[in-house]
Amino acid sequence: MLGTLTLLLSCQLAGELTARLLHLPVPGPVLGMVLLFVGLLVRGGVPEPLQETAGGILRHLSLLFVPAGVGVMAHLNRLEAEALPIAAALLGSTLIGVALTAWVMSVLSRRGPDAETGNGEDAS
């Protein structure tokens, strides 16, 4: 478990370093997840120890929300002062996310079931 936790944290660190050194507008942990994903694609699967460690982390996922809750309580005055912009950002990003998801689904559903094989609609 220690080795797989080291792997996960190393990917996060590599993502954070990449984001900071290249001044990318993407959070380092997101880049770390991409690096981990690419590594797993190259490897051809997820090793069993990594699956077990990820399962353990997911079983205790609720504990990871404690720091966020403490942060909300610590900055409650600021959140109250900026409630309108925060609400607008949450509503706007949700609407954009739903619209984008609907658009992608629409595009993918037009491709049809045979689009992956290249057979097309008419087989004759």
mmCIF file of N, CA and C in Angstrom:
data_model
loop_
_atom_site.group_PDB
_atom_site.id
_atom_site.type_symbol
_atom_site.label_atom_id
_atom_site.label_comp_id
_atom_site.label_asym_id
_atom_site.label_seq_id
_atom_site.Cartn_x
_atom_site.Cartn_y
_atom_site.Cartn_z
ATOM 1 N N MET A 1 0.826 -1.195 0.000
ATOM 2 C CA MET A 1 0.000 0.000 0.000
ATOM 3 C C MET A 1 0.867 1.255 0.000
ATOM 4 N N LEU A 2 1.975 1.221 0.701
ATOM 5 C CA LEU A 2 2.853 2.384 0.765
ATOM 6 C C LEU A 2 3.424 2.722 -0.615
ATOM 7 N N GLY A 3 3.753 1.688 -1.373
ATOM 8 C CA GLY A 3 4.288 1.906 -2.714
ATOM 9 C C GLY A 3 3.272 2.544 -3.648
ATOM 10 N N THR A 4 2.015 2.091 -3.565
ATOM 11 C CA THR A 4 0.996 2.658 -4.442
ATOM 12 C C THR A 4 0.604 4.068 -4.009
ATOM 13 N N LEU A 5 0.612 4.321 -2.696
ATOM 14 C CA LEU A 5 0.375 5.695 -2.240
ATOM 15 C C LEU A 5 1.491 6.613 -2.720
ATOM 16 N N THR A 6 2.724 6.106 -2.701
ATOM 17 C CA THR A 6 3.854 6.881 -3.213
ATOM 18 C C THR A 6 3.680 7.159 -4.695
ATOM 19 N N LEU A 7 3.205 6.169 -5.438
ATOM 20 C CA LEU A 7 2.957 6.366 -6.869
ATOM 21 C C LEU A 7 1.901 7.437 -7.097
ATOM 22 N N LEU A 8 0.804 7.369 -6.355
ATOM 23 C CA LEU A 8 -0.271 8.350 -6.524
ATOM 24 C C LEU A 8 0.199 9.763 -6.178
ATOM 25 N N LEU A 9 0.923 9.881 -5.072
ATOM 26 C CA LEU A 9 1.422 11.201 -4.671
ATOM 27 C C LEU A 9 2.517 11.703 -5.608
ATOM 28 N N SER A 10 3.292 10.798 -6.174
ATOM 29 C CA SER A 10 4.317 11.197 -7.151
ATOM 30 C C SER A 10 3.677 11.742 -8.419
ATOM 31 N N CYS A 11 2.595 11.110 -8.850
ATOM 32 C CA CYS A 11 1.877 11.625 -10.022
ATOM 33 C C CYS A 11 1.300 13.007 -9.724
ATOM 34 N N GLN A 12 0.764 13.187 -8.531
ATOM 35 C CA GLN A 12 0.236 14.495 -8.159
ATOM 36 C C GLN A 12 1.353 15.536 -8.114
ATOM 37 N N LEU A 13 2.488 15.164 -7.547
ATOM 38 C CA LEU A 13 3.624 16.082 -7.480
ATOM 39 C C LEU A 13 4.125 16.435 -8.880
ATOM 40 N N ALA A 14 4.226 15.446 -9.745
ATOM 41 C CA ALA A 14 4.674 15.707 -11.113
ATOM 42 C C ALA A 14 3.697 16.644 -11.827
ATOM 43 N N GLY A 15 2.407 16.447 -11.613
ATOM 44 C CA GLY A 15 1.413 17.330 -12.209
ATOM 45 C C GLY A 15 1.520 18.744 -11.670
ATOM 46 N N GLU A 16 1.730 18.865 -10.356
ATOM 47 C CA GLU A 16 1.857 20.191 -9.738
ATOM 48 C C GLU A 16 3.096 20.906 -10.249
ATOM 49 N N LEU A 17 4.208 20.195 -10.330
ATOM 50 C CA LEU A 17 5.445 20.805 -10.851
ATOM 51 C C LEU A 17 5.279 21.237 -12.302
ATOM 52 N N THR A 18 4.647 20.400 -13.101
ATOM 53 C CA THR A 18 4.418 20.730 -14.509
ATOM 54 C C THR A 18 3.545 21.965 -14.640
ATOM 55 N N ALA A 19 2.476 22.019 -13.868
ATOM 56 C CA ALA A 19 1.556 23.164 -13.936
ATOM 57 C C ALA A 19 2.256 24.453 -13.522
ATOM 58 N N ARG A 20 3.072 24.387 -12.494
ATOM 59 C CA ARG A 20 3.745 25.599 -12.009
ATOM 60 C C ARG A 20 4.886 26.023 -12.920
ATOM 61 N N LEU A 21 5.686 25.058 -13.396
ATOM 62 C CA LEU A 21 6.829 25.407 -14.241
ATOM 63 C C LEU A 21 6.397 25.945 -15.599
ATOM 64 N N LEU A 22 5.321 25.387 -16.138
ATOM 65 C CA LEU A 22 4.839 25.817 -17.453
ATOM 66 C C LEU A 22 3.740 26.877 -17.371
ATOM 67 N N HIS A 23 3.404 27.292 -16.148
ATOM 68 C CA HIS A 23 2.369 28.315 -15.915
ATOM 69 C C HIS A 23 1.062 27.949 -16.618
ATOM 70 N N LEU A 24 0.657 26.700 -16.453
ATOM 71 C CA LEU A 24 -0.572 26.220 -17.083
ATOM 72 C C LEU A 24 -1.779 26.584 -16.232
ATOM 73 N N PRO A 25 -2.912 26.872 -16.868
ATOM 74 C CA PRO A 25 -4.112 27.228 -16.104
ATOM 75 C C PRO A 25 -4.885 25.999 -15.618
ATOM 76 N N VAL A 26 -4.203 24.880 -15.486
ATOM 77 C CA VAL A 26 -4.823 23.630 -15.066
ATOM 78 C C VAL A 26 -4.257 23.255 -13.695
ATOM 79 N N PRO A 27 -5.094 22.824 -12.761
ATOM 80 C CA PRO A 27 -4.578 22.426 -11.443
ATOM 81 C C PRO A 27 -3.606 21.247 -11.558
ATOM 82 N N GLY A 28 -2.578 21.275 -10.735
ATOM 83 C CA GLY A 28 -1.576 20.222 -10.747
ATOM 84 C C GLY A 28 -2.136 18.826 -10.524
ATOM 85 N N PRO A 29 -3.053 18.644 -9.563
ATOM 86 C CA PRO A 29 -3.612 17.302 -9.370
ATOM 87 C C PRO A 29 -4.345 16.766 -10.601
ATOM 88 N N VAL A 30 -4.940 17.650 -11.395
ATOM 89 C CA VAL A 30 -5.606 17.202 -12.620
ATOM 90 C C VAL A 30 -4.560 16.688 -13.604
ATOM 91 N N LEU A 31 -3.457 17.424 -13.747
ATOM 92 C CA LEU A 31 -2.374 16.942 -14.611
ATOM 93 C C LEU A 31 -1.803 15.634 -14.074
ATOM 94 N N GLY A 32 -1.722 15.511 -12.753
ATOM 95 C CA GLY A 32 -1.243 14.270 -12.154
ATOM 96 C C GLY A 32 -2.142 13.094 -12.497
ATOM 97 N N MET A 33 -3.463 13.321 -12.487
ATOM 98 C CA MET A 33 -4.394 12.259 -12.866
ATOM 99 C C MET A 33 -4.214 11.879 -14.331
ATOM 100 N N VAL A 34 -3.971 12.874 -15.177
ATOM 101 C CA VAL A 34 -3.733 12.593 -16.592
ATOM 102 C C VAL A 34 -2.459 11.758 -16.746
ATOM 103 N N LEU A 35 -1.400 12.121 -16.015
ATOM 104 C CA LEU A 35 -0.162 11.345 -16.069
ATOM 105 C C LEU A 35 -0.385 9.912 -15.601
ATOM 106 N N LEU A 36 -1.130 9.752 -14.522
ATOM 107 C CA LEU A 36 -1.438 8.415 -14.028
ATOM 108 C C LEU A 36 -2.243 7.637 -15.059
ATOM 109 N N PHE A 37 -3.216 8.271 -15.675
ATOM 110 C CA PHE A 37 -4.049 7.626 -16.689
ATOM 111 C C PHE A 37 -3.210 7.173 -17.872
ATOM 112 N N VAL A 38 -2.324 8.054 -18.345
ATOM 113 C CA VAL A 38 -1.459 7.688 -19.471
ATOM 114 C C VAL A 38 -0.558 6.516 -19.085
ATOM 115 N N GLY A 39 -0.011 6.565 -17.871
ATOM 116 C CA GLY A 39 0.821 5.455 -17.412
ATOM 117 C C GLY A 39 0.062 4.144 -17.369
ATOM 118 N N LEU A 40 -1.188 4.185 -16.929
ATOM 119 C CA LEU A 40 -1.994 2.967 -16.876
ATOM 120 C C LEU A 40 -2.368 2.485 -18.271
ATOM 121 N N LEU A 41 -2.567 3.421 -19.197
ATOM 122 C CA LEU A 41 -2.830 3.027 -20.584
ATOM 123 C C LEU A 41 -1.617 2.334 -21.183
ATOM 124 N N VAL A 42 -0.444 2.894 -20.938
ATOM 125 C CA VAL A 42 0.787 2.301 -21.461
ATOM 126 C C VAL A 42 0.996 0.910 -20.848
ATOM 127 N N ARG A 43 0.713 0.785 -19.570
ATOM 128 C CA ARG A 43 0.891 -0.491 -18.873
ATOM 129 C C ARG A 43 -0.136 -1.512 -19.335
ATOM 130 N N GLY A 44 -1.306 -1.048 -19.753
ATOM 131 C CA GLY A 44 -2.344 -1.952 -20.235
ATOM 132 C C GLY A 44 -3.344 -2.377 -19.188
ATOM 133 N N GLY A 45 -3.360 -1.721 -18.048
ATOM 134 C CA GLY A 45 -4.329 -2.062 -17.015
ATOM 135 C C GLY A 45 -3.916 -1.499 -15.674
ATOM 136 N N VAL A 46 -4.785 -1.737 -14.697
ATOM 137 C CA VAL A 46 -4.533 -1.246 -13.344
ATOM 138 C C VAL A 46 -4.024 -2.422 -12.504
ATOM 139 N N PRO A 47 -2.836 -2.283 -11.920
ATOM 140 C CA PRO A 47 -2.338 -3.374 -11.082
ATOM 141 C C PRO A 47 -3.208 -3.576 -9.839
ATOM 142 N N GLU A 48 -3.252 -4.800 -9.359
ATOM 143 C CA GLU A 48 -4.087 -5.145 -8.202
ATOM 144 C C GLU A 48 -3.775 -4.307 -6.964
ATOM 145 N N PRO A 49 -2.495 -4.071 -6.611
ATOM 146 C CA PRO A 49 -2.232 -3.240 -5.430
ATOM 147 C C PRO A 49 -2.782 -1.819 -5.568
ATOM 148 N N LEU A 50 -2.742 -1.268 -6.771
ATOM 149 C CA LEU A 50 -3.286 0.070 -6.997
ATOM 150 C C LEU A 50 -4.802 0.057 -6.848
ATOM 151 N N GLN A 51 -5.445 -1.000 -7.322
ATOM 152 C CA GLN A 51 -6.899 -1.114 -7.157
ATOM 153 C C GLN A 51 -7.271 -1.192 -5.681
ATOM 154 N N GLU A 52 -6.502 -1.944 -4.910
ATOM 155 C CA GLU A 52 -6.795 -2.073 -3.480
ATOM 156 C C GLU A 52 -6.597 -0.748 -2.752
ATOM 157 N N THR A 53 -5.521 -0.042 -3.088
ATOM 158 C CA THR A 53 -5.269 1.246 -2.442
ATOM 159 C C THR A 53 -6.344 2.262 -2.815
ATOM 160 N N ALA A 54 -6.704 2.306 -4.094
ATOM 161 C CA ALA A 54 -7.753 3.225 -4.533
ATOM 162 C C ALA A 54 -9.079 2.896 -3.864
ATOM 163 N N GLY A 55 -9.368 1.607 -3.707
ATOM 164 C CA GLY A 55 -10.597 1.203 -3.015
ATOM 165 C C GLY A 55 -10.594 1.656 -1.567
ATOM 166 N N GLY A 56 -9.434 1.534 -0.909
ATOM 167 C CA GLY A 56 -9.329 1.993 0.479
ATOM 168 C C GLY A 56 -9.524 3.487 0.604
ATOM 169 N N ILE A 57 -8.962 4.235 -0.329
ATOM 170 C CA ILE A 57 -9.134 5.691 -0.327
ATOM 171 C C ILE A 57 -10.610 6.044 -0.549
ATOM 172 N N LEU A 58 -11.240 5.360 -1.486
ATOM 173 C CA LEU A 58 -12.646 5.652 -1.773
ATOM 174 C C LEU A 58 -13.565 5.286 -0.608
ATOM 175 N N ARG A 59 -13.212 4.227 0.130
ATOM 176 C CA ARG A 59 -14.035 3.859 1.289
ATOM 177 C C ARG A 59 -14.015 4.953 2.357
ATOM 178 N N HIS A 60 -12.937 5.722 2.419
ATOM 179 C CA HIS A 60 -12.806 6.775 3.424
ATOM 180 C C HIS A 60 -12.842 8.169 2.785
ATOM 181 N N LEU A 61 -13.502 8.260 1.642
ATOM 182 C CA LEU A 61 -13.558 9.519 0.896
ATOM 183 C C LEU A 61 -14.187 10.644 1.701
ATOM 184 N N SER A 62 -15.145 10.327 2.532
ATOM 185 C CA SER A 62 -15.820 11.378 3.295
ATOM 186 C C SER A 62 -14.854 12.132 4.206
ATOM 187 N N LEU A 63 -13.795 11.485 4.651
ATOM 188 C CA LEU A 63 -12.808 12.169 5.494
ATOM 189 C C LEU A 63 -12.085 13.283 4.737
ATOM 190 N N LEU A 64 -11.998 13.154 3.421
ATOM 191 C CA LEU A 64 -11.310 14.161 2.629
ATOM 192 C C LEU A 64 -12.113 15.459 2.531
ATOM 193 N N PHE A 65 -13.387 15.426 2.914
ATOM 194 C CA PHE A 65 -14.205 16.628 2.879
ATOM 195 C C PHE A 65 -14.087 17.446 4.161
ATOM 196 N N VAL A 66 -13.466 16.902 5.178
ATOM 197 C CA VAL A 66 -13.310 17.618 6.443
ATOM 198 C C VAL A 66 -12.509 18.913 6.259
ATOM 199 N N PRO A 67 -11.345 18.889 5.580
ATOM 200 C CA PRO A 67 -10.618 20.155 5.387
ATOM 201 C C PRO A 67 -11.425 21.193 4.611
ATOM 202 N N ALA A 68 -12.200 20.761 3.636
ATOM 203 C CA ALA A 68 -13.020 21.703 2.879
ATOM 204 C C ALA A 68 -14.094 22.320 3.780
ATOM 205 N N GLY A 69 -14.691 21.511 4.631
ATOM 206 C CA GLY A 69 -15.693 22.032 5.573
ATOM 207 C C GLY A 69 -15.090 23.017 6.556
ATOM 208 N N VAL A 70 -13.882 22.730 7.029
ATOM 209 C CA VAL A 70 -13.200 23.650 7.936
ATOM 210 C C VAL A 70 -12.887 24.955 7.207
ATOM 211 N N GLY A 71 -12.485 24.849 5.947
ATOM 212 C CA GLY A 71 -12.205 26.055 5.160
ATOM 213 C C GLY A 71 -13.444 26.911 4.968
ATOM 214 N N VAL A 72 -14.574 26.272 4.753
ATOM 215 C CA VAL A 72 -15.825 27.019 4.612
ATOM 216 C C VAL A 72 -16.143 27.747 5.907
ATOM 217 N N MET A 73 -15.987 27.049 7.026
ATOM 218 C CA MET A 73 -16.288 27.684 8.313
ATOM 219 C C MET A 73 -15.303 28.811 8.624
ATOM 220 N N ALA A 74 -14.042 28.637 8.250
ATOM 221 C CA ALA A 74 -13.026 29.652 8.533
ATOM 222 C C ALA A 74 -13.226 30.911 7.691
ATOM 223 N N HIS A 75 -13.806 30.758 6.509
ATOM 224 C CA HIS A 75 -13.984 31.899 5.611
ATOM 225 C C HIS A 75 -15.460 32.215 5.382
ATOM 226 N N LEU A 76 -16.280 31.954 6.372
ATOM 227 C CA LEU A 76 -17.715 32.159 6.235
ATOM 228 C C LEU A 76 -18.062 33.624 5.959
ATOM 229 N N ASN A 77 -17.373 34.557 6.603
ATOM 230 C CA ASN A 77 -17.647 35.978 6.366
ATOM 231 C C ASN A 77 -17.378 36.356 4.914
ATOM 232 N N ARG A 78 -16.279 35.851 4.368
ATOM 233 C CA ARG A 78 -15.945 36.162 2.973
ATOM 234 C C ARG A 78 -16.968 35.539 2.028
ATOM 235 N N LEU A 79 -17.404 34.316 2.346
ATOM 236 C CA LEU A 79 -18.408 33.667 1.513
ATOM 237 C C LEU A 79 -19.726 34.439 1.532
ATOM 238 N N GLU A 80 -20.099 34.957 2.704
ATOM 239 C CA GLU A 80 -21.321 35.752 2.799
ATOM 240 C C GLU A 80 -21.197 37.038 1.987
ATOM 241 N N ALA A 81 -20.025 37.669 2.054
ATOM 242 C CA ALA A 81 -19.820 38.928 1.338
ATOM 243 C C ALA A 81 -19.839 38.730 -0.176
ATOM 244 N N GLU A 82 -19.414 37.566 -0.626
ATOM 245 C CA GLU A 82 -19.323 37.306 -2.069
ATOM 246 C C GLU A 82 -20.315 36.239 -2.507
ATOM 247 N N ALA A 83 -21.447 36.169 -1.843
ATOM 248 C CA ALA A 83 -22.442 35.136 -2.126
ATOM 249 C C ALA A 83 -22.993 35.239 -3.545
ATOM 250 N N LEU A 84 -23.272 36.447 -4.017
ATOM 251 C CA LEU A 84 -23.849 36.603 -5.357
ATOM 252 C C LEU A 84 -22.897 36.136 -6.455
ATOM 253 N N PRO A 85 -21.626 36.577 -6.470
ATOM 254 C CA PRO A 85 -20.728 36.067 -7.511
ATOM 255 C C PRO A 85 -20.512 34.550 -7.417
ATOM 256 N N ILE A 86 -20.457 34.023 -6.199
ATOM 257 C CA ILE A 86 -20.273 32.580 -6.045
ATOM 258 C C ILE A 86 -21.493 31.840 -6.585
ATOM 259 N N ALA A 87 -22.682 32.313 -6.254
ATOM 260 C CA ALA A 87 -23.909 31.681 -6.739
ATOM 261 C C ALA A 87 -24.000 31.766 -8.261
ATOM 262 N N ALA A 88 -23.621 32.916 -8.820
ATOM 263 C CA ALA A 88 -23.644 33.073 -10.276
ATOM 264 C C ALA A 88 -22.654 32.123 -10.951
ATOM 265 N N ALA A 89 -21.467 31.983 -10.365
ATOM 266 C CA ALA A 89 -20.471 31.078 -10.931
ATOM 267 C C ALA A 89 -20.941 29.627 -10.855
ATOM 268 N N LEU A 90 -21.527 29.246 -9.732
ATOM 269 C CA LEU A 90 -22.030 27.879 -9.592
ATOM 270 C C LEU A 90 -23.163 27.592 -10.568
ATOM 271 N N LEU A 91 -24.103 28.522 -10.669
ATOM 272 C CA LEU A 91 -25.224 28.340 -11.584
ATOM 273 C C LEU A 91 -24.746 28.330 -13.034
ATOM 274 N N GLY A 92 -23.884 29.281 -13.382
ATOM 275 C CA GLY A 92 -23.377 29.363 -14.754
ATOM 276 C C GLY A 92 -22.583 28.130 -15.151
ATOM 277 N N SER A 93 -21.691 27.681 -14.277
ATOM 278 C CA SER A 93 -20.885 26.509 -14.617
ATOM 279 C C SER A 93 -21.744 25.253 -14.709
ATOM 280 N N THR A 94 -22.775 25.160 -13.869
ATOM 281 C CA THR A 94 -23.676 24.015 -13.950
ATOM 282 C C THR A 94 -24.437 24.026 -15.268
ATOM 283 N N LEU A 95 -24.964 25.180 -15.654
ATOM 284 C CA LEU A 95 -25.697 25.276 -16.920
ATOM 285 C C LEU A 95 -24.801 24.981 -18.113
ATOM 286 N N ILE A 96 -23.581 25.488 -18.091
ATOM 287 C CA ILE A 96 -22.644 25.215 -19.179
ATOM 288 C C ILE A 96 -22.306 23.729 -19.223
ATOM 289 N N GLY A 97 -22.093 23.123 -18.062
ATOM 290 C CA GLY A 97 -21.790 21.695 -18.006
ATOM 291 C C GLY A 97 -22.926 20.842 -18.543
ATOM 292 N N VAL A 98 -24.149 21.172 -18.174
ATOM 293 C CA VAL A 98 -25.306 20.422 -18.656
ATOM 294 C C VAL A 98 -25.471 20.619 -20.161
ATOM 295 N N ALA A 99 -25.327 21.856 -20.632
ATOM 296 C CA ALA A 99 -25.471 22.131 -22.062
ATOM 297 C C ALA A 99 -24.391 21.418 -22.869
ATOM 298 N N LEU A 100 -23.172 21.458 -22.398
ATOM 299 C CA LEU A 100 -22.077 20.801 -23.104
ATOM 300 C C LEU A 100 -22.266 19.286 -23.123
ATOM 301 N N THR A 101 -22.719 18.725 -22.021
ATOM 302 C CA THR A 101 -22.982 17.292 -21.968
ATOM 303 C C THR A 101 -24.092 16.915 -22.940
ATOM 304 N N ALA A 102 -25.145 17.713 -23.003
ATOM 305 C CA ALA A 102 -26.244 17.450 -23.934
ATOM 306 C C ALA A 102 -25.766 17.538 -25.374
ATOM 307 N N TRP A 103 -24.922 18.520 -25.663
ATOM 308 C CA TRP A 103 -24.405 18.680 -27.022
ATOM 309 C C TRP A 103 -23.532 17.479 -27.415
ATOM 310 N N VAL A 104 -22.647 17.057 -26.532
ATOM 311 C CA VAL A 104 -21.782 15.900 -26.818
ATOM 312 C C VAL A 104 -22.632 14.652 -27.015
ATOM 313 N N MET A 105 -23.632 14.461 -26.169
ATOM 314 C CA MET A 105 -24.521 13.306 -26.310
ATOM 315 C C MET A 105 -25.259 13.352 -27.637
ATOM 316 N N SER A 106 -25.688 14.542 -28.035
ATOM 317 C CA SER A 106 -26.387 14.702 -29.304
ATOM 318 C C SER A 106 -25.469 14.344 -30.478
ATOM 319 N N VAL A 107 -24.245 14.824 -30.440
ATOM 320 C CA VAL A 107 -23.295 14.533 -31.514
ATOM 321 C C VAL A 107 -22.988 13.038 -31.569
ATOM 322 N N LEU A 108 -22.756 12.441 -30.418
ATOM 323 C CA LEU A 108 -22.419 11.019 -30.391
ATOM 324 C C LEU A 108 -23.600 10.142 -30.779
ATOM 325 N N SER A 109 -24.817 10.540 -30.421
ATOM 326 C CA SER A 109 -25.976 9.723 -30.777
ATOM 327 C C SER A 109 -26.278 9.790 -32.267
ATOM 328 N N ARG A 110 -25.886 10.865 -32.953
ATOM 329 C CA ARG A 110 -26.085 10.971 -34.400
ATOM 330 C C ARG A 110 -25.158 10.044 -35.169
ATOM 331 N N ARG A 111 -24.059 9.655 -34.530
ATOM 332 C CA ARG A 111 -23.101 8.782 -35.207
ATOM 333 C C ARG A 111 -23.672 7.396 -35.439
ATOM 334 N N GLY A 112 -24.577 6.965 -34.609
ATOM 335 C CA GLY A 112 -25.209 5.665 -34.770
ATOM 336 C C GLY A 112 -24.375 4.547 -34.179
ATOM 337 N N PRO A 113 -24.984 3.358 -34.058
ATOM 338 C CA PRO A 113 -24.288 2.236 -33.423
ATOM 339 C C PRO A 113 -23.151 1.660 -34.268
ATOM 340 N N ASP A 114 -23.198 1.803 -35.603
ATOM 341 C CA ASP A 114 -22.164 1.233 -36.460
ATOM 342 C C ASP A 114 -21.046 2.208 -36.772
ATOM 343 N N ALA A 115 -21.051 3.386 -36.144
ATOM 344 C CA ALA A 115 -20.034 4.403 -36.445
ATOM 345 C C ALA A 115 -18.642 3.947 -36.039
ATOM 346 N N GLU A 116 -18.541 3.141 -34.984
ATOM 347 C CA GLU A 116 -17.231 2.693 -34.531
ATOM 348 C C GLU A 116 -16.602 1.722 -35.521
ATOM 349 N N THR A 117 -17.413 0.863 -36.151
ATOM 350 C CA THR A 117 -16.869 -0.125 -37.066
ATOM 351 C C THR A 117 -16.707 0.430 -38.469
ATOM 352 N N GLY A 118 -17.366 1.554 -38.750
ATOM 353 C CA GLY A 118 -17.262 2.157 -40.072
ATOM 354 C C GLY A 118 -18.160 1.509 -41.097
ATOM 355 N N ASN A 119 -19.130 0.678 -40.647
ATOM 356 C CA ASN A 119 -20.014 -0.020 -41.570
ATOM 357 C C ASN A 119 -21.093 0.881 -42.138
ATOM 358 N N GLY A 120 -21.458 1.926 -41.422
ATOM 359 C CA GLY A 120 -22.505 2.822 -41.895
ATOM 360 C C GLY A 120 -23.883 2.238 -41.672
ATOM 361 N N GLU A 121 -24.900 2.998 -42.091
ATOM 362 C CA GLU A 121 -26.290 2.572 -41.890
ATOM 363 C C GLU A 121 -26.704 1.502 -42.888
ATOM 364 N N ASP A 122 -26.268 1.650 -44.133
ATOM 365 C CA ASP A 122 -26.714 0.760 -45.192
ATOM 366 C C ASP A 122 -25.623 -0.272 -45.492
ATOM 367 N N ALA A 123 -25.895 -1.542 -45.238
ATOM 368 C CA ALA A 123 -24.891 -2.586 -45.432
ATOM 369 C C ALA A 123 -24.945 -3.174 -46.817
ATOM 370 N N SER A 124 -25.947 -2.812 -47.663
ATOM 371 C CA SER A 124 -26.073 -3.423 -48.978
ATOM 372 C C SER A 124 -25.252 -2.760 -50.040
#
